[in-house]
Coordinates of C-alpha atoms in Angstrom, one line a residue:
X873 CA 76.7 110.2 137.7
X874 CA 76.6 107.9 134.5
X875 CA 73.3 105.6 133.7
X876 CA 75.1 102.0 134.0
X877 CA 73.3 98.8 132.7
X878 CA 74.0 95.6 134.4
X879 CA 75.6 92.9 132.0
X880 CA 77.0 89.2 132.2
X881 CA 80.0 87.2 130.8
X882 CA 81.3 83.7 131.7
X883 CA 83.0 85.5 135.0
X884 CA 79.9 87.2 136.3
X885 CA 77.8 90.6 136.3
X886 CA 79.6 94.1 135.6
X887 CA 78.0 97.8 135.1
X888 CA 79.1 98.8 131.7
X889 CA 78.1 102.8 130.3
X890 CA 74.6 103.0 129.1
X891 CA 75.8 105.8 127.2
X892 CA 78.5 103.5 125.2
X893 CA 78.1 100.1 123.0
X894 CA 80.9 98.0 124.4
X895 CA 80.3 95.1 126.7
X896 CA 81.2 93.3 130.0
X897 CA 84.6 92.5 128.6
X898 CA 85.7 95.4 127.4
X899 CA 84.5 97.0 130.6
X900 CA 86.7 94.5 132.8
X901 CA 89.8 95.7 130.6
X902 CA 88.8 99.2 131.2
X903 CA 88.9 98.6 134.5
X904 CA 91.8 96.4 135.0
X905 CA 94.1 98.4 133.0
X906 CA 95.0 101.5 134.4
X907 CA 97.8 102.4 132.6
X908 CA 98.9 105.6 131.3
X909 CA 97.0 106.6 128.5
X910 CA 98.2 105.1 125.2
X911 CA 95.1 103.4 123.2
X912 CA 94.6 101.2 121.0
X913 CA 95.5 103.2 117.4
X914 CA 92.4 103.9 115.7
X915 CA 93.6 102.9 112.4
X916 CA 94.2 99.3 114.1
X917 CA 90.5 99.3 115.4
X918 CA 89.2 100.2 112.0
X919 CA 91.5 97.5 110.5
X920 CA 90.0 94.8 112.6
X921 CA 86.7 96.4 111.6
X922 CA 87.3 95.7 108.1
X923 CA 88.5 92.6 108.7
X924 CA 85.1 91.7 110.8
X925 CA 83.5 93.2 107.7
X926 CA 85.7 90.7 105.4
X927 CA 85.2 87.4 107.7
X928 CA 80.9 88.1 107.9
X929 CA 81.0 87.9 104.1
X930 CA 83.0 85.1 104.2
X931 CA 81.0 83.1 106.6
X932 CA 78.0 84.3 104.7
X933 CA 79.8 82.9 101.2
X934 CA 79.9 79.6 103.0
X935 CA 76.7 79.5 104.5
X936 CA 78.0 79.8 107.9
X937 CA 76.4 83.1 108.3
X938 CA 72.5 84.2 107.3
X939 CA 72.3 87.2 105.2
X940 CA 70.7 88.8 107.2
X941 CA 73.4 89.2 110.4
X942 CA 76.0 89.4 107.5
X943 CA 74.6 92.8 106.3
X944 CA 74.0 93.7 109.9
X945 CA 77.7 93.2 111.0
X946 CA 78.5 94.9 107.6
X947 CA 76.5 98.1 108.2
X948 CA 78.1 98.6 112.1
X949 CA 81.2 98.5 110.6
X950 CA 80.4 100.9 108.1
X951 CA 79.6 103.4 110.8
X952 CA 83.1 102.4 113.0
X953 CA 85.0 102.9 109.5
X954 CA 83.1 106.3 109.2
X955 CA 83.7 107.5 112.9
X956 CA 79.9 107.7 113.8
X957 CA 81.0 105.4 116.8
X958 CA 84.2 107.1 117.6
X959 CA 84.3 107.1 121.6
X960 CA 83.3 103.3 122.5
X961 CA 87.2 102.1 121.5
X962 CA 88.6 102.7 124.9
X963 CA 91.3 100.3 125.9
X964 CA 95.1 100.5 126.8
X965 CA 97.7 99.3 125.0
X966 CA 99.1 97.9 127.8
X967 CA 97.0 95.2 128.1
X968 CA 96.5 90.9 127.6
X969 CA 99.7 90.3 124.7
X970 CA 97.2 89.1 122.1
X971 CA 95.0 92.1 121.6
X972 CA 91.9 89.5 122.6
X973 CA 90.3 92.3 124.7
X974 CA 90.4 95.1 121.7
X975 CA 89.5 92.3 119.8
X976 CA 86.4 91.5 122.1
X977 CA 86.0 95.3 122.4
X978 CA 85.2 95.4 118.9
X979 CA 83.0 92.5 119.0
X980 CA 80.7 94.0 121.8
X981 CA 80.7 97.1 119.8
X982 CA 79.4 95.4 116.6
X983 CA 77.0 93.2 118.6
X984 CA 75.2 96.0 120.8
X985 CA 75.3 98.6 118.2
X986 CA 73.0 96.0 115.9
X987 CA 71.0 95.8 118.6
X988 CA 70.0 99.2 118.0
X989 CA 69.6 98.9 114.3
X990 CA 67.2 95.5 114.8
X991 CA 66.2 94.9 118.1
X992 CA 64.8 91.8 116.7
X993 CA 67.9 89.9 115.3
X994 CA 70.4 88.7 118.1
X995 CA 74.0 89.0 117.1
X996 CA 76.3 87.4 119.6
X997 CA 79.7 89.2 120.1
X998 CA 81.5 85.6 119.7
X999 CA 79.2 83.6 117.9
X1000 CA 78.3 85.2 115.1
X1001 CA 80.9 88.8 115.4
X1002 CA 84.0 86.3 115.7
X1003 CA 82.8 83.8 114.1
X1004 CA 85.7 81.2 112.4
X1005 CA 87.9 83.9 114.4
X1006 CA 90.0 84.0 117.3
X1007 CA 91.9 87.3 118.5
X1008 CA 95.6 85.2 117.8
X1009 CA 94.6 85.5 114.1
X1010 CA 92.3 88.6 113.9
X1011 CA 94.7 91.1 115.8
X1012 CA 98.1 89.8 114.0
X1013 CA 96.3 90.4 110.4
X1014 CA 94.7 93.4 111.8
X1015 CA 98.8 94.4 112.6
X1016 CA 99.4 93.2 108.7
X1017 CA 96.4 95.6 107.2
X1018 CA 97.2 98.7 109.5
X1019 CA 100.7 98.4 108.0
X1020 CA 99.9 98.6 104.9
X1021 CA 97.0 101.2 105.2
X1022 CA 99.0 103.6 106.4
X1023 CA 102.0 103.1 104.0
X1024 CA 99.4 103.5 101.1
X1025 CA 97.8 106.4 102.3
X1026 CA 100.1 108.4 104.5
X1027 CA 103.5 107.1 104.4
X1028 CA 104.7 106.8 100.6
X1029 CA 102.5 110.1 99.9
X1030 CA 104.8 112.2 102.1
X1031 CA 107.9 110.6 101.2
X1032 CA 107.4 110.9 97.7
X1033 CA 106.3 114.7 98.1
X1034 CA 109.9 115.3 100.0
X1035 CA 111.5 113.3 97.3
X1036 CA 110.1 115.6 94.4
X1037 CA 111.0 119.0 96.5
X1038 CA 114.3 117.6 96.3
X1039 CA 114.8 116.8 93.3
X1040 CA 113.3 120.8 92.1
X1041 CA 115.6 122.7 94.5
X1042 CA 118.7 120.1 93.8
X1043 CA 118.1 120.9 89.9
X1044 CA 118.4 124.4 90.5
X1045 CA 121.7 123.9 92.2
X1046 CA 123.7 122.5 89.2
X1047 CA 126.2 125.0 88.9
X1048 CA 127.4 125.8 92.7
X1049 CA 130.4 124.2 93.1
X1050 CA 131.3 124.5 96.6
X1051 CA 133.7 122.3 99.0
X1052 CA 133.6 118.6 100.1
X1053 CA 133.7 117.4 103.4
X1054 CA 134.8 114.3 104.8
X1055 CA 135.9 113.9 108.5
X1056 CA 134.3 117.1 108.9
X1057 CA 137.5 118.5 107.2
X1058 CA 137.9 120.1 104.0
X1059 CA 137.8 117.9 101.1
X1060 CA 137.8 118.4 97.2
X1061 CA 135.0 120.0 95.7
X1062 CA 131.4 118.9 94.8
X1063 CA 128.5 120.3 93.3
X1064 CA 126.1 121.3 95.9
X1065 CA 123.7 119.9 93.6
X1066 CA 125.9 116.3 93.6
X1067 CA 125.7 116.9 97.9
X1068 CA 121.9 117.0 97.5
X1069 CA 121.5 113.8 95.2
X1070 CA 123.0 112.0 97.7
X1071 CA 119.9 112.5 99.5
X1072 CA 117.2 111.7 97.0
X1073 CA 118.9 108.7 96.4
X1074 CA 119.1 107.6 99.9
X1075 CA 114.9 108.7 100.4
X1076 CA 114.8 106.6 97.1
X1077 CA 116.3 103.6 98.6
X1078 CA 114.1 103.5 101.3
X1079 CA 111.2 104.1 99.2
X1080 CA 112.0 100.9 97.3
X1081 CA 112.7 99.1 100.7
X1082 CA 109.5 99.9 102.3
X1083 CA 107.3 98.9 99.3
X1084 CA 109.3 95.7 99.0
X1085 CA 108.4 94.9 102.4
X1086 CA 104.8 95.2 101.5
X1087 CA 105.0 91.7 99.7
X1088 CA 105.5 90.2 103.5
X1089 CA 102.8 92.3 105.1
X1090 CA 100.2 91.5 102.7
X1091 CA 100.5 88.0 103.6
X1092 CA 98.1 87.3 106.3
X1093 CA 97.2 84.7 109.5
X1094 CA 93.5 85.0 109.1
X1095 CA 92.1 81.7 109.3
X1096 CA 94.3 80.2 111.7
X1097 CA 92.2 80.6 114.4
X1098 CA 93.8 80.0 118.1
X1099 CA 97.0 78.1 117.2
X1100 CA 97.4 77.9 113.7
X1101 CA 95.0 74.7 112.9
X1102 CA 91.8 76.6 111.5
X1103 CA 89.5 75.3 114.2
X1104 CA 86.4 76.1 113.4
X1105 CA 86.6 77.2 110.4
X1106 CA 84.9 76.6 106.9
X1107 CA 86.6 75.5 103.9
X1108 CA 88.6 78.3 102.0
X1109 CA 88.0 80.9 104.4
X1110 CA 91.2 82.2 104.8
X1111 CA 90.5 82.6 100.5
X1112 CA 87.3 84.4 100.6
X1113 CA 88.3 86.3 103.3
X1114 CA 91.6 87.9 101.7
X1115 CA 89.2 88.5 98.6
X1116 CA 86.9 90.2 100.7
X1117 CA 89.7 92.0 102.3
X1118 CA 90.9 93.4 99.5
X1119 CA 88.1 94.7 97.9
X1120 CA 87.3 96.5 101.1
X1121 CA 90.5 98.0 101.6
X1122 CA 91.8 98.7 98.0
X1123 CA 95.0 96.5 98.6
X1124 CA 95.8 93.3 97.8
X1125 CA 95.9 90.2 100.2
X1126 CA 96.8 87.0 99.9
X1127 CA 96.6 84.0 102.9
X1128 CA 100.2 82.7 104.8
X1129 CA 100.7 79.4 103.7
X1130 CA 101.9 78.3 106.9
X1131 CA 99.8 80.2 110.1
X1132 CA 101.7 78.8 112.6
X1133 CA 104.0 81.0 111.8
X1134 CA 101.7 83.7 111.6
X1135 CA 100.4 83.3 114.9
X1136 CA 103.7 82.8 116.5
X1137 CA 106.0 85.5 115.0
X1138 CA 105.5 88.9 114.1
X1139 CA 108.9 88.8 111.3
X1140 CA 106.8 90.2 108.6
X1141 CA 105.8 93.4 110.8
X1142 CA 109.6 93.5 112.6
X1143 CA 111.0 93.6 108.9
X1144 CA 108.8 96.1 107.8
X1145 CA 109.9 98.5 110.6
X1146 CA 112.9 97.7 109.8
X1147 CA 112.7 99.7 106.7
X1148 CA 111.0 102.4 108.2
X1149 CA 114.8 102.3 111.0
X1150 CA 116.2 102.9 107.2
X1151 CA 114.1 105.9 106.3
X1152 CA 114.9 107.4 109.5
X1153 CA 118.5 106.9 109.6
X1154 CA 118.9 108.9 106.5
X1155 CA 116.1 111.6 107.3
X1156 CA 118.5 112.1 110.4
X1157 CA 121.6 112.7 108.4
X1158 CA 119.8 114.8 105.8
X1159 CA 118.1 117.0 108.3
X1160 CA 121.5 117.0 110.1
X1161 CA 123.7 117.6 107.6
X1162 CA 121.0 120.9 106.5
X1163 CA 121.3 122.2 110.3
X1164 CA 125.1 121.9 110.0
X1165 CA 125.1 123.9 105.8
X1166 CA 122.9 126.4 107.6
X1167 CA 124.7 127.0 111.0
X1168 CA 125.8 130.5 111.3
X1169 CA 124.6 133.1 110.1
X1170 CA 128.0 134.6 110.7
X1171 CA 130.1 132.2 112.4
X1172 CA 129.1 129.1 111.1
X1173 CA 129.0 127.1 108.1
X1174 CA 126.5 128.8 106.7
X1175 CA 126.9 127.7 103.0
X1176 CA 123.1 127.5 102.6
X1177 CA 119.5 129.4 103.7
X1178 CA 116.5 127.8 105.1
X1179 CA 113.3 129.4 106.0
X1180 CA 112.7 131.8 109.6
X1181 CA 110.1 130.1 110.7
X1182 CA 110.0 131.4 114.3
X1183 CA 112.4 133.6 117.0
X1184 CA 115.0 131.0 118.1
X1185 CA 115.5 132.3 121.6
X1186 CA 113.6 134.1 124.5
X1187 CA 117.2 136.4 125.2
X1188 CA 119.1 136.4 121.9
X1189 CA 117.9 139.1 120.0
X1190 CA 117.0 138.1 116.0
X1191 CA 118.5 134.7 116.6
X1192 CA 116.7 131.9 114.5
X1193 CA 117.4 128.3 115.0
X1194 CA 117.0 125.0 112.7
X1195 CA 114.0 124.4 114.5
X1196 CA 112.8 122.0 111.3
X1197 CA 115.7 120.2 111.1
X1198 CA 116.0 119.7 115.5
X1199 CA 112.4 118.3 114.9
X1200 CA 113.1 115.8 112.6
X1201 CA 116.3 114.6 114.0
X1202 CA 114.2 114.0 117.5
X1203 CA 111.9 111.8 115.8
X1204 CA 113.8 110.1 114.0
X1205 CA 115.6 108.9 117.3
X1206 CA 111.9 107.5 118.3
X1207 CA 111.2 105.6 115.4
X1208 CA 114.9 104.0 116.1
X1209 CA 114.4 103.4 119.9
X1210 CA 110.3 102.2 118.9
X1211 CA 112.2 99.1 116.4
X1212 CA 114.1 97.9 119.4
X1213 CA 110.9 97.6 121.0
X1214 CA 109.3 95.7 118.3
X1215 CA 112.3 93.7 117.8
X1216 CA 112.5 92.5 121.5
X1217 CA 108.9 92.0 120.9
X1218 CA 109.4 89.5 118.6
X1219 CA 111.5 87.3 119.8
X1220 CA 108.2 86.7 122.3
X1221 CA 106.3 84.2 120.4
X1222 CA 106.3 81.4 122.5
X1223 CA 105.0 78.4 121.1
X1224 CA 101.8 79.2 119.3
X1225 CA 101.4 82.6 119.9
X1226 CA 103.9 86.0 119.9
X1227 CA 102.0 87.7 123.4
X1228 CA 103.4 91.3 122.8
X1229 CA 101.4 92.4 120.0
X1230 CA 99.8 95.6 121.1
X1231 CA 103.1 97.2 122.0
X1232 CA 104.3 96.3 118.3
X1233 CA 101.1 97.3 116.9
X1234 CA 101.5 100.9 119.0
X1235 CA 105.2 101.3 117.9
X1236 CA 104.7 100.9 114.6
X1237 CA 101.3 103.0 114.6
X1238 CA 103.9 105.8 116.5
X1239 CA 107.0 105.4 113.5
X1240 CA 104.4 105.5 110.2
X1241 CA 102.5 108.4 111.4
X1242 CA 105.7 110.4 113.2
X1243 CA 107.9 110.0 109.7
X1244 CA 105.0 110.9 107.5
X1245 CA 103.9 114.0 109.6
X1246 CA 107.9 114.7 109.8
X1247 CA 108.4 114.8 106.7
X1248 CA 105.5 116.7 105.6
X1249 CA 106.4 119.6 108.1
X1250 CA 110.4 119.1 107.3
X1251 CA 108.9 119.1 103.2
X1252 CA 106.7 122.3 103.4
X1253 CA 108.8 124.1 106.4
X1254 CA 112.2 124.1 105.6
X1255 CA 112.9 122.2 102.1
X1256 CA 111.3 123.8 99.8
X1257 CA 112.8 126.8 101.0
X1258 CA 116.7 126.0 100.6
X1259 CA 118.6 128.7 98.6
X1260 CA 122.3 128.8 98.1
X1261 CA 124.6 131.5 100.1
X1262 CA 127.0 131.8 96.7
X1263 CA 129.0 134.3 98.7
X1264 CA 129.8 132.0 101.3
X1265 CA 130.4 129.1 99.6
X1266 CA 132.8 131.3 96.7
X1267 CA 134.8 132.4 99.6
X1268 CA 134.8 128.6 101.5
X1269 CA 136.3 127.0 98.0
X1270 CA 138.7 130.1 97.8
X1271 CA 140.2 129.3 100.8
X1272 CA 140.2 125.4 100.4
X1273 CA 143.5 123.8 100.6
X1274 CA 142.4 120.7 99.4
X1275 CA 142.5 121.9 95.9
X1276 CA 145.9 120.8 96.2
X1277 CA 144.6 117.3 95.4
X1278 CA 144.4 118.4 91.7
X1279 CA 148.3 118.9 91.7
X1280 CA 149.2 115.4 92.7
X1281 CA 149.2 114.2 88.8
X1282 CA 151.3 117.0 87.9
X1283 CA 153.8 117.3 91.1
X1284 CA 152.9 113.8 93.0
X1285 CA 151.2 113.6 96.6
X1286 CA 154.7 114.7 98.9
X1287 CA 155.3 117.9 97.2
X1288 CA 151.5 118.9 97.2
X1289 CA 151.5 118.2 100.4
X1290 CA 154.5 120.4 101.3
X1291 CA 152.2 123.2 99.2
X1292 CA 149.5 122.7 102.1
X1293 CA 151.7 122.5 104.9
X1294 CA 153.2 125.9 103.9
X1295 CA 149.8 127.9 103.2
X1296 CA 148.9 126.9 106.6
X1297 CA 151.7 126.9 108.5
X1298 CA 152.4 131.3 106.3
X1299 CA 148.9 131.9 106.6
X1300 CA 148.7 132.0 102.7
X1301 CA 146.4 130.9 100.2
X1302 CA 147.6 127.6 98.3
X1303 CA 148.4 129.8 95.1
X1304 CA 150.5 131.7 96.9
X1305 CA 152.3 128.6 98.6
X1306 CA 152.4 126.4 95.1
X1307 CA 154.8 129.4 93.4
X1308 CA 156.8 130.6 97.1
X1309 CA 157.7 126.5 97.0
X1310 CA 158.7 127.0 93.2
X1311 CA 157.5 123.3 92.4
X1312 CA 154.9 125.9 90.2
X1313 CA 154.4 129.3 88.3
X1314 CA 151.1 130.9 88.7
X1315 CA 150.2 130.0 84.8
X1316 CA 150.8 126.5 85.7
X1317 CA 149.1 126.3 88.8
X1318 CA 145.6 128.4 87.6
X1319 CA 145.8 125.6 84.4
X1320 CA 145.8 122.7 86.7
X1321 CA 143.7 123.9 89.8
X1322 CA 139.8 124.5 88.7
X1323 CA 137.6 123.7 90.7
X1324 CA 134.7 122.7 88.0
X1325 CA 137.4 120.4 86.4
X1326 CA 137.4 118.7 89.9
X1327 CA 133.3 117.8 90.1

């Protein structure tokens, strides 16, 4: 059985782990909060870390703080930022709306783990830790900075590396001239490099989107304290802090003018995910629209190759599936069904304070790292491994009909259209249809119908 130490808060006495740094109030949430086993993200804890590192500087610029406790709090959360205390962040999700208890856990943390260090300088968990804080402005910024952590470091990395495999197959594919689709019907022809563009510009789009967004996320509540008022705090600490903040984390903050609105809506974070709803809309089609070029090998579309990764069944023999492509698609439906979430979540900011932050902070946690793992396994897996099937895609454009399309200058739309009606109806290719109608001779017709003329 675990060594427990007996230790007090404003409700009572509790038995917390000898064995682990957090406090009685952490250890009440442990207890009371059963549920499932989401935790908190760690790139959420070591964001409101950082930002403990940020505020102790602050409150040390003003004189709040003694250098001494400053450098203290600084060096813990050194160690928390360099996983040395990995183990003592143990809390649901699913817990008070405001984060305050993963904000307290991280307070008890700091505070016992400088114990340790300095057995003679007492740093309190809420009086020096949190101090000019409270959880309604430290777990909202601490939403703001994991946001834009893991866009920096792990989000626009992978999406740019997808974009670039795109673009070096999609050069390659210049001269494949292949047929169109709309309605999932045979259309006029297109490039398959032109198909492929489509899709670079649409990861482009989002690209742009998502770094846009960044102006609203690297706004920040710090400094408004419970409700918005700055109780408690020193003059221009929301200032010193964001300077701090920045310099710490390598991105750039600035302090919301109004944090009222900080405290009480998460719009910023909701508009963000937003973008990242974007991105996985059109990952879905591109990965869907690569399962359906691929299908086959024989009885499908099959107009393009991508990479056997693995057998596709346990009873079909030499079968391979899309199994990249099925992947993607799946989480892309997540990150979709996760901004409905967040959405619902913030229209709960009632009054002074939006009470459904952990969930928003865990959906959004869940999108950033499932599209840039996604796309990193979609990149390396299946794109960069696309090759044309030219025989397949010669004989599909051979057989198109709607090459009749190119006539309508030369015989108008009705008598084209009888040229269609008749290779379908005979069983005959359009050629063969265009001179048995006699609106054409085959000189004629082989003048006006090519398909590279039609790109």
């Amino acid at each position: 059985m675990k060594k427990t130490r007996i230790m007090k808060d404003s409700i009572g006495e509790i038995e917390v782990p000898c064995d682990k740094y957090w406090g009685p109030q952490t250890q009440r949430s442990k207890q009371n909060f059963t549920i499932n086993d989401e935790k908190m993200p760690k790139t959420l804890i070591c964001s409101l870390a950082m930002i403990k590192k940020a505020c102790a500087l602050a409150n040390k610029d003003s004189k709040k703080l003694d250098s001494t406790r400053a450098n203290l709090i600084c060096k813990v959360v050194d160690e928390i930022l360099s996983n040395k205390l990995d183990g003592n962040f143990p809390l649901s999700i699913w817990q008070t709306g405001s984060g305050t208890q993963t904000n307290m856990n991280v307070n008890e943390v700091i505070s016992n783990r400088s114990l340790t260090i300095n057995k003679e300088i007492n740093i309190h968990p809420n009086d020096h830790v949190n101090m000019s804080q409270s959880s309604n402005d430290t777990f909202p910024t601490a939403i703001h900075l994991m946001c834009a952590i893991l866009t920096k470091n792990k989000l626009i990395p992978s999406l740019t590396a997808l974009i670039n495999s795109l673009k070096k197959i999609t050069k390659s594919f210049d001269k494949v001239i292949k047929v169109g689709r709309t309605h999932l019907q045979d259309a006029t022809p297109i490039k398959l490099s032109q198909e492929f563009s489509a899709y670079i510009a649409m990861l482009e789009n989002a690209k742009e989107m998502i770094e846009d967004s960044m102006k609203f996320i690297t706004r920040i509540p710090i400094g408004g304290t419970a409700v918005g008022t700055g109780l408690n705090t020193p003059k221009n600490f929301d200032v010193l802090v964001c300077k701090h903040l920045s310099t710490i984390s390598g991105i750039k903050f600035s302090p919301m003018k109004n944090k009222f609105h900080g405290l009480s809506s998460k719009d910023s974070v909701s508009h963000f995910h937003s973008c990242l709803k974007i991105l996985a809309e059109n990952l879905y089609k591109i990965a869907n629209d690569i399962r359906w070029l691929s299908s086959g090998p024989n009885c499908g579309i099959g107009e393009i190759f991508i990479p056997q990764n693995e057998p596709g069944s346990s009873i079909m023999p030499g079968k391979v599936n899309p199994t990249q492509c099925e992947s993607m698609m799946m989480l892309c439906i997540q990150v979709i069904a996760n901004n409905l979430a967040i959405t619902i979540g913030n229209t709960q900011g009632n009054f002074q304070l939006n009470t459904f932050m952990p969930m928003i902070a865990y959906n959004i946690n869940q999108s950033v790292n499932l599209l840039a793992d996604g796309m990193d396994s979609f990149n390396k897996k299946c794109v960069v491994g696309i090759t044309p099937n030219n025989k397949r895609i010669k004989n599909n454009l051979d057989h198109c009909l709607m090459l009749a399309t190119s006539l309508n200058t030369k015989i108008g739309y009705d008598k084209a259209a009888t040229i269609v009606k008749l290779a379908v109806k005979e069983g005959i290719s359009l050629k063969q249809a265009a001179i048995k109608s006699g609106y054409l001779t085959e000189k004629e017709f082989n003048q006006i119908v090519d398909p590279s003329k039609m790109c």
